[in-house]
Structure formats: structure tokens, C-alpha cells
Amino acid sequence: GAGVSQSPSNKVTEKGKDVELRCDPISGHTALYWYRQRLGQGLEFLIYFQGNSAPDKSGLPSDRFSAERTGESVSTLTIQRTQQEDSAVYLCASSLGPFGQGGIDGYTFGSGTRLTVV
Amino acid sequence: AQKITQTQPGMFVQEKEAVTLDCTYDTSDPSYGLFWYKQPSSGEMIFLIYQGSYDQQNATEGRYSLNFQKARKSANLVISASQLGDSAMYFCAMGYGGATNKLIFGTGTLLAVQP
């Protein structure tokens, strides 16, 4: 597609339920990232994919968070047993590749999924 | 550790005037990149400008320019001829290569352009 697509755009879930957030990167972008933005704050890095591998998962806040990527394309971020502190906007971004390999070009964000845990 | 600091939580500017948004960074990596993003109330992150650590000249993109002072580790964004549509949150971010490819973001500056 023309841009990074995320779905759903909004999700309200009950505490304790599992949620899946989806990201469709720009076609041909080998690098994919997930970030979290709490209300009124900056973006926090969660995880980075290069192809289908995740060389950096250091930002995942707990073992309730996991992510996968298949076909060097779509990625899913799963949050198990959601808690109220998980409420945030989850942003996905993609780029052509790692920095130093044209990765600066096209580092593009999606519009995010606003997750509300009640 | 890598860190981005934006010390201005909010800024006001009159329409058609220039404004500078401050950003300082901390890294021991010699190779890095500095980004500015705009986030309007709609929530999307809009890329504005990029400066590489080895770039000799300050980056410019239309009304946006980046005042890169490497020795002081600052990367201030200058917006010339402010427009009402420039009202938004502005984030400075740093990226670096190696095994990790993430961007580290500052806390942002909320810019309000007044008519």
C-alpha cells in the first residue's frame, strides 16, 4: 500500500482480555518497528524487526507482550491479560532497511491503534 | 546511554514569525541520525527533517531547518514564517545503527501558533 496501515484504529477491551494489533508496512520495507505512546508522552520503543527476525526486543515491557512478523510483511503485536496501564496508542513504523543501508529513507509511521483497557 | 532532551514543554509564536524548538542529545556512538517529527492532534507522526552525524551542512526542508551543533550535541528545529497549521506537538528523535535500529524520542514540545 501507499503507507503504513494499522488496524484496528481504536480498541476498547476489558481488563484481563488478550488483544492483537496489526501492522501492514509499506511494501518492500524490510525493517518494522513498534512503539507505544502514553497520553501526553513521547514514543517508547517496543520492538524492531529486520525481515521476520527481531534483533531488538528490549522495549517490550513484560512477558505479556509479544510480536511476530511473517512473510517479511504483516506484523502482529499481542498483549495478553491486558492491564489498565497498557492503555496507550500503539504506533507501527517501517523503513527500507537498517540505518546505513538506506534505512533513513522512508522511516514512516502508521496512524496508530488507540487501546483503551477498562 | 542514549538520550534526547526537549526542555520546552510548550511554545507560543505569532503567525509569520520564526520559532526555534530546542533539542539536545547524548550518545557515545559516532554514527547517528537526528529526526524531527510533527504530531498534530490527529495523532499521525509526520516526518519533517533529518540530519546525519557526518553531514557537513545543516539540513533544510522548505520552511524547516535544523541547527546542528555537534560539539554542543544540539539539534534545534527552526520553523520560519510560522503558519496556523504548524500548531502541533513536535518530537526530536535520535537513531543509530549497529544491532539496534530504534529511534529514541524526546518528550516533545507543544507549539501554538497565534494569529
mmCIF file of C-alpha atoms in Angstrom:
data_model
loop_
_atom_site.group_PDB
_atom_site.id
_atom_site.type_symbol
_atom_site.label_atom_id
_atom_site.label_comp_id
_atom_site.label_asym_id
_atom_site.label_seq_id
_atom_site.Cartn_x
_atom_site.Cartn_y
_atom_site.Cartn_z
ATOM 1 C CA GLY A 1 0.000 0.000 0.000
ATOM 2 C CA ALA A 2 0.913 3.650 -0.124
ATOM 3 C CA GLY A 3 1.526 3.950 3.600
ATOM 4 C CA VAL A 4 1.802 2.002 6.830
ATOM 5 C CA SER A 5 -1.605 0.651 7.734
ATOM 6 C CA GLN A 6 -2.653 -0.269 11.264
ATOM 7 C CA SER A 7 -5.792 -1.951 12.478
ATOM 8 C CA PRO A 8 -7.951 -1.526 14.359
ATOM 9 C CA SER A 9 -7.710 2.229 14.712
ATOM 10 C CA ASN A 10 -9.430 2.033 18.090
ATOM 11 C CA LYS A 11 -9.832 -0.855 20.501
ATOM 12 C CA VAL A 12 -11.613 -0.927 23.827
ATOM 13 C CA THR A 13 -11.087 -4.078 25.833
ATOM 14 C CA GLU A 14 -11.810 -5.338 29.311
ATOM 15 C CA LYS A 15 -9.013 -5.815 31.778
ATOM 16 C CA GLY A 16 -7.645 -9.336 31.555
ATOM 17 C CA LYS A 17 -8.552 -9.906 27.908
ATOM 18 C CA ASP A 18 -5.997 -10.508 25.155
ATOM 19 C CA VAL A 19 -5.701 -8.127 22.201
ATOM 20 C CA GLU A 20 -3.991 -8.305 18.829
ATOM 21 C CA LEU A 21 -2.856 -5.230 16.950
ATOM 22 C CA ARG A 22 -1.945 -5.449 13.288
ATOM 23 C CA CYS A 23 0.538 -3.538 11.162
ATOM 24 C CA ASP A 24 0.888 -3.647 7.362
ATOM 25 C CA PRO A 25 4.176 -1.941 6.428
ATOM 26 C CA ILE A 26 4.970 -0.247 3.172
ATOM 27 C CA SER A 27 5.649 -2.864 0.518
ATOM 28 C CA GLY A 28 9.355 -3.617 0.268
ATOM 29 C CA HIS A 29 10.247 -2.199 3.670
ATOM 30 C CA THR A 30 12.315 -4.836 5.406
ATOM 31 C CA ALA A 31 12.501 -3.042 8.752
ATOM 32 C CA LEU A 32 9.450 -2.743 11.011
ATOM 33 C CA TYR A 33 9.118 -1.186 14.451
ATOM 34 C CA TRP A 34 6.513 -0.961 17.198
ATOM 35 C CA TYR A 35 6.301 1.977 19.568
ATOM 36 C CA ARG A 36 3.961 2.902 22.400
ATOM 37 C CA GLN A 37 2.794 6.408 23.223
ATOM 38 C CA ARG A 38 1.081 7.013 26.534
ATOM 39 C CA LEU A 39 -1.138 10.069 26.838
ATOM 40 C CA GLY A 40 0.891 13.284 26.746
ATOM 41 C CA GLN A 41 4.201 11.499 26.430
ATOM 42 C CA GLY A 42 6.802 10.709 23.795
ATOM 43 C CA LEU A 43 7.140 7.438 21.959
ATOM 44 C CA GLU A 44 8.658 4.410 23.663
ATOM 45 C CA PHE A 45 10.378 1.800 21.517
ATOM 46 C CA LEU A 46 8.988 -1.712 21.899
ATOM 47 C CA ILE A 47 10.489 -3.995 19.247
ATOM 48 C CA TYR A 48 12.345 -3.929 15.925
ATOM 49 C CA PHE A 49 12.053 -6.477 13.126
ATOM 50 C CA GLN A 50 14.532 -6.923 10.312
ATOM 51 C CA GLY A 51 12.773 -9.267 7.922
ATOM 52 C CA ASN A 52 10.985 -11.796 10.112
ATOM 53 C CA SER A 53 13.584 -11.705 12.867
ATOM 54 C CA ALA A 54 13.527 -9.429 15.894
ATOM 55 C CA PRO A 55 17.096 -8.450 16.772
ATOM 56 C CA ASP A 56 15.898 -5.972 19.368
ATOM 57 C CA LYS A 57 13.021 -6.735 21.718
ATOM 58 C CA SER A 58 14.426 -4.685 24.548
ATOM 59 C CA GLY A 59 11.431 -2.362 24.798
ATOM 60 C CA LEU A 60 8.752 -4.984 25.422
ATOM 61 C CA PRO A 61 7.575 -4.081 28.943
ATOM 62 C CA SER A 62 6.685 -7.559 30.164
ATOM 63 C CA ASP A 63 6.182 -11.131 29.050
ATOM 64 C CA ARG A 64 2.542 -10.287 28.427
ATOM 65 C CA PHE A 65 3.731 -8.517 25.276
ATOM 66 C CA SER A 66 4.814 -10.418 22.176
ATOM 67 C CA ALA A 67 5.102 -9.704 18.491
ATOM 68 C CA GLU A 68 5.670 -11.616 15.318
ATOM 69 C CA ARG A 69 6.183 -10.848 11.687
ATOM 70 C CA THR A 70 5.539 -13.155 8.773
ATOM 71 C CA GLY A 71 6.430 -13.044 5.099
ATOM 72 C CA GLU A 72 8.591 -10.013 5.764
ATOM 73 C CA SER A 73 5.319 -8.149 5.737
ATOM 74 C CA VAL A 74 2.494 -8.067 8.269
ATOM 75 C CA SER A 75 3.282 -7.841 11.957
ATOM 76 C CA THR A 76 1.041 -8.565 14.933
ATOM 77 C CA LEU A 77 1.580 -7.185 18.427
ATOM 78 C CA THR A 78 -0.210 -9.270 21.055
ATOM 79 C CA ILE A 79 -0.905 -8.146 24.590
ATOM 80 C CA GLN A 80 -2.123 -10.876 26.920
ATOM 81 C CA ARG A 81 -4.138 -10.308 30.081
ATOM 82 C CA THR A 82 -4.377 -6.585 29.426
ATOM 83 C CA GLN A 83 -3.983 -4.149 32.300
ATOM 84 C CA GLN A 84 -5.146 -0.552 32.575
ATOM 85 C CA GLU A 85 -1.550 0.676 32.291
ATOM 86 C CA ASP A 86 -1.465 -0.838 28.788
ATOM 87 C CA SER A 87 -3.840 1.893 27.621
ATOM 88 C CA ALA A 88 -1.933 3.900 25.014
ATOM 89 C CA VAL A 89 -1.568 4.494 21.301
ATOM 90 C CA TYR A 90 0.494 1.766 19.659
ATOM 91 C CA LEU A 91 2.351 3.007 16.603
ATOM 92 C CA CYS A 92 3.992 0.945 13.913
ATOM 93 C CA ALA A 93 6.681 2.239 11.553
ATOM 94 C CA SER A 94 8.604 0.754 8.669
ATOM 95 C CA SER A 95 11.714 1.651 6.696
ATOM 96 C CA LEU A 96 13.671 0.345 3.737
ATOM 97 C CA GLY A 97 16.289 -1.263 5.914
ATOM 98 C CA PRO A 98 18.660 -0.748 8.787
ATOM 99 C CA PHE A 99 20.388 2.591 9.184
ATOM 100 C CA GLY A 100 23.353 2.765 6.879
ATOM 101 C CA GLN A 101 21.502 0.774 4.248
ATOM 102 C CA GLY A 102 19.001 3.360 3.150
ATOM 103 C CA GLY A 103 17.092 2.917 6.347
ATOM 104 C CA ILE A 104 16.683 6.600 6.865
ATOM 105 C CA ASP A 105 14.653 6.790 3.707
ATOM 106 C CA GLY A 106 11.012 6.203 4.223
ATOM 107 C CA TYR A 107 11.012 5.778 8.002
ATOM 108 C CA THR A 108 7.234 6.106 8.043
ATOM 109 C CA PHE A 109 4.711 5.768 10.831
ATOM 110 C CA GLY A 110 1.187 4.447 10.675
ATOM 111 C CA SER A 111 -1.729 6.261 12.298
ATOM 112 C CA GLY A 112 -1.664 4.009 15.323
ATOM 113 C CA THR A 113 -4.102 1.899 17.311
ATOM 114 C CA ARG A 114 -5.612 3.594 20.338
ATOM 115 C CA LEU A 115 -6.006 0.912 23.000
ATOM 116 C CA THR A 116 -8.222 1.554 25.999
ATOM 117 C CA VAL A 117 -8.377 -1.033 28.770
ATOM 118 C CA VAL A 118 -11.413 -0.639 31.023
ATOM 119 C CA ALA B 1 23.200 5.773 27.388
ATOM 120 C CA GLN B 2 21.453 7.449 24.514
ATOM 121 C CA LYS B 3 19.073 10.233 25.475
ATOM 122 C CA ILE B 4 17.090 13.040 23.858
ATOM 123 C CA THR B 5 16.116 16.103 25.871
ATOM 124 C CA GLN B 6 13.491 18.666 24.902
ATOM 125 C CA THR B 7 13.300 21.291 27.623
ATOM 126 C CA GLN B 8 10.380 23.326 26.265
ATOM 127 C CA PRO B 9 7.044 21.682 27.124
ATOM 128 C CA GLY B 10 5.173 24.453 25.293
ATOM 129 C CA MET B 11 5.907 27.364 22.994
ATOM 130 C CA PHE B 12 3.884 30.218 21.538
ATOM 131 C CA VAL B 13 4.713 32.029 18.314
ATOM 132 C CA GLN B 14 2.947 34.678 16.295
ATOM 133 C CA GLU B 15 1.892 33.775 12.799
ATOM 134 C CA LYS B 16 4.569 34.598 10.183
ATOM 135 C CA GLU B 17 7.356 34.728 12.761
ATOM 136 C CA ALA B 18 10.182 32.201 13.147
ATOM 137 C CA VAL B 19 10.453 29.840 16.103
ATOM 138 C CA THR B 20 13.211 27.578 17.412
ATOM 139 C CA LEU B 21 12.451 24.331 19.186
ATOM 140 C CA ASP B 22 15.313 23.040 21.299
ATOM 141 C CA CYS B 23 16.731 19.532 21.301
ATOM 142 C CA THR B 24 19.874 18.183 22.918
ATOM 143 C CA TYR B 25 21.103 14.635 22.696
ATOM 144 C CA ASP B 26 23.566 12.342 24.364
ATOM 145 C CA THR B 27 25.338 9.442 22.718
ATOM 146 C CA SER B 28 28.806 7.942 22.575
ATOM 147 C CA ASP B 29 28.152 6.403 19.174
ATOM 148 C CA PRO B 30 29.948 8.356 16.399
ATOM 149 C CA SER B 31 27.319 7.400 13.823
ATOM 150 C CA TYR B 32 23.782 8.557 14.462
ATOM 151 C CA GLY B 33 20.906 10.418 12.904
ATOM 152 C CA LEU B 34 18.635 13.103 14.258
ATOM 153 C CA PHE B 35 14.994 13.399 13.261
ATOM 154 C CA TRP B 36 12.185 15.843 13.861
ATOM 155 C CA TYR B 37 8.562 14.733 13.679
ATOM 156 C CA LYS B 38 5.335 16.710 13.863
ATOM 157 C CA GLN B 39 2.309 15.195 15.571
ATOM 158 C CA PRO B 40 -0.923 17.150 15.053
ATOM 159 C CA SER B 41 -3.998 16.493 17.157
ATOM 160 C CA SER B 42 -4.991 13.735 14.719
ATOM 161 C CA GLY B 43 -2.122 11.673 16.132
ATOM 162 C CA GLU B 44 -0.159 10.829 12.997
ATOM 163 C CA MET B 45 3.615 11.210 13.083
ATOM 164 C CA ILE B 46 4.803 13.349 10.194
ATOM 165 C CA PHE B 47 8.478 13.284 9.279
ATOM 166 C CA LEU B 48 9.923 16.792 8.912
ATOM 167 C CA ILE B 49 13.694 16.710 8.622
ATOM 168 C CA TYR B 50 16.768 14.515 9.130
ATOM 169 C CA GLN B 51 20.413 15.257 9.967
ATOM 170 C CA GLY B 52 23.152 12.651 9.857
ATOM 171 C CA SER B 53 26.045 12.903 12.291
ATOM 172 C CA TYR B 54 28.569 13.097 9.447
ATOM 173 C CA ASP B 55 26.640 15.641 7.403
ATOM 174 C CA GLN B 56 28.712 18.775 6.931
ATOM 175 C CA GLN B 57 25.831 21.122 6.282
ATOM 176 C CA ASN B 58 22.694 21.800 8.274
ATOM 177 C CA ALA B 59 19.627 20.107 6.833
ATOM 178 C CA THR B 60 16.842 22.199 5.328
ATOM 179 C CA GLU B 61 13.395 21.208 4.065
ATOM 180 C CA GLY B 62 11.261 24.094 2.921
ATOM 181 C CA ARG B 63 10.390 26.203 5.987
ATOM 182 C CA TYR B 64 12.176 23.755 8.290
ATOM 183 C CA SER B 65 15.870 23.870 9.061
ATOM 184 C CA LEU B 66 17.929 22.014 11.602
ATOM 185 C CA ASN B 67 20.574 23.942 13.514
ATOM 186 C CA PHE B 68 23.071 21.134 14.125
ATOM 187 C CA GLN B 69 25.822 21.953 16.612
ATOM 188 C CA LYS B 70 27.730 18.714 17.035
ATOM 189 C CA ALA B 71 30.144 19.894 19.731
ATOM 190 C CA ARG B 72 27.241 21.083 21.868
ATOM 191 C CA LYS B 73 25.166 18.000 20.978
ATOM 192 C CA SER B 74 22.219 20.091 19.957
ATOM 193 C CA ALA B 75 19.843 19.749 17.026
ATOM 194 C CA ASN B 76 17.365 22.583 17.224
ATOM 195 C CA LEU B 77 14.485 22.850 14.752
ATOM 196 C CA VAL B 78 13.839 26.237 13.217
ATOM 197 C CA ILE B 79 10.459 26.888 11.616
ATOM 198 C CA SER B 80 10.379 30.051 9.538
ATOM 199 C CA ALA B 81 7.257 32.034 8.687
ATOM 200 C CA SER B 82 5.009 30.111 11.092
ATOM 201 C CA GLN B 83 1.535 29.181 9.922
ATOM 202 C CA LEU B 84 -1.559 28.337 11.917
ATOM 203 C CA GLY B 85 -1.289 24.771 10.632
ATOM 204 C CA ASP B 86 2.074 24.417 12.347
ATOM 205 C CA SER B 87 0.309 24.164 15.712
ATOM 206 C CA ALA B 88 1.138 20.647 16.869
ATOM 207 C CA MET B 89 3.406 18.565 19.074
ATOM 208 C CA TYR B 90 6.991 18.357 17.841
ATOM 209 C CA PHE B 91 9.287 15.470 18.706
ATOM 210 C CA CYS B 92 13.033 15.245 18.336
ATOM 211 C CA ALA B 93 14.410 11.727 17.925
ATOM 212 C CA MET B 94 17.754 10.023 17.509
ATOM 213 C CA GLY B 95 18.529 6.847 15.660
ATOM 214 C CA TYR B 96 21.752 4.908 15.400
ATOM 215 C CA GLY B 97 22.930 1.846 13.582
ATOM 216 C CA GLY B 98 24.528 -1.313 14.758
ATOM 217 C CA ALA B 99 22.421 -4.126 16.080
ATOM 218 C CA THR B 100 19.560 -1.917 17.069
ATOM 219 C CA ASN B 101 17.578 0.309 14.767
ATOM 220 C CA LYS B 102 15.238 2.092 17.096
ATOM 221 C CA LEU B 103 14.561 5.782 17.488
ATOM 222 C CA ILE B 104 14.856 7.384 20.913
ATOM 223 C CA PHE B 105 12.307 10.176 21.323
ATOM 224 C CA GLY B 106 12.233 13.276 23.447
ATOM 225 C CA THR B 107 9.170 14.254 25.441
ATOM 226 C CA GLY B 108 8.048 16.765 22.848
ATOM 227 C CA THR B 109 7.248 20.465 22.574
ATOM 228 C CA LEU B 110 3.703 21.678 22.057
ATOM 229 C CA LEU B 111 3.756 24.604 19.631
ATOM 230 C CA ALA B 112 0.841 27.009 19.410
ATOM 231 C CA VAL B 113 0.802 29.490 16.536
ATOM 232 C CA GLN B 114 -1.271 32.564 17.287
ATOM 233 C CA PRO B 115 -2.947 34.715 14.610
#
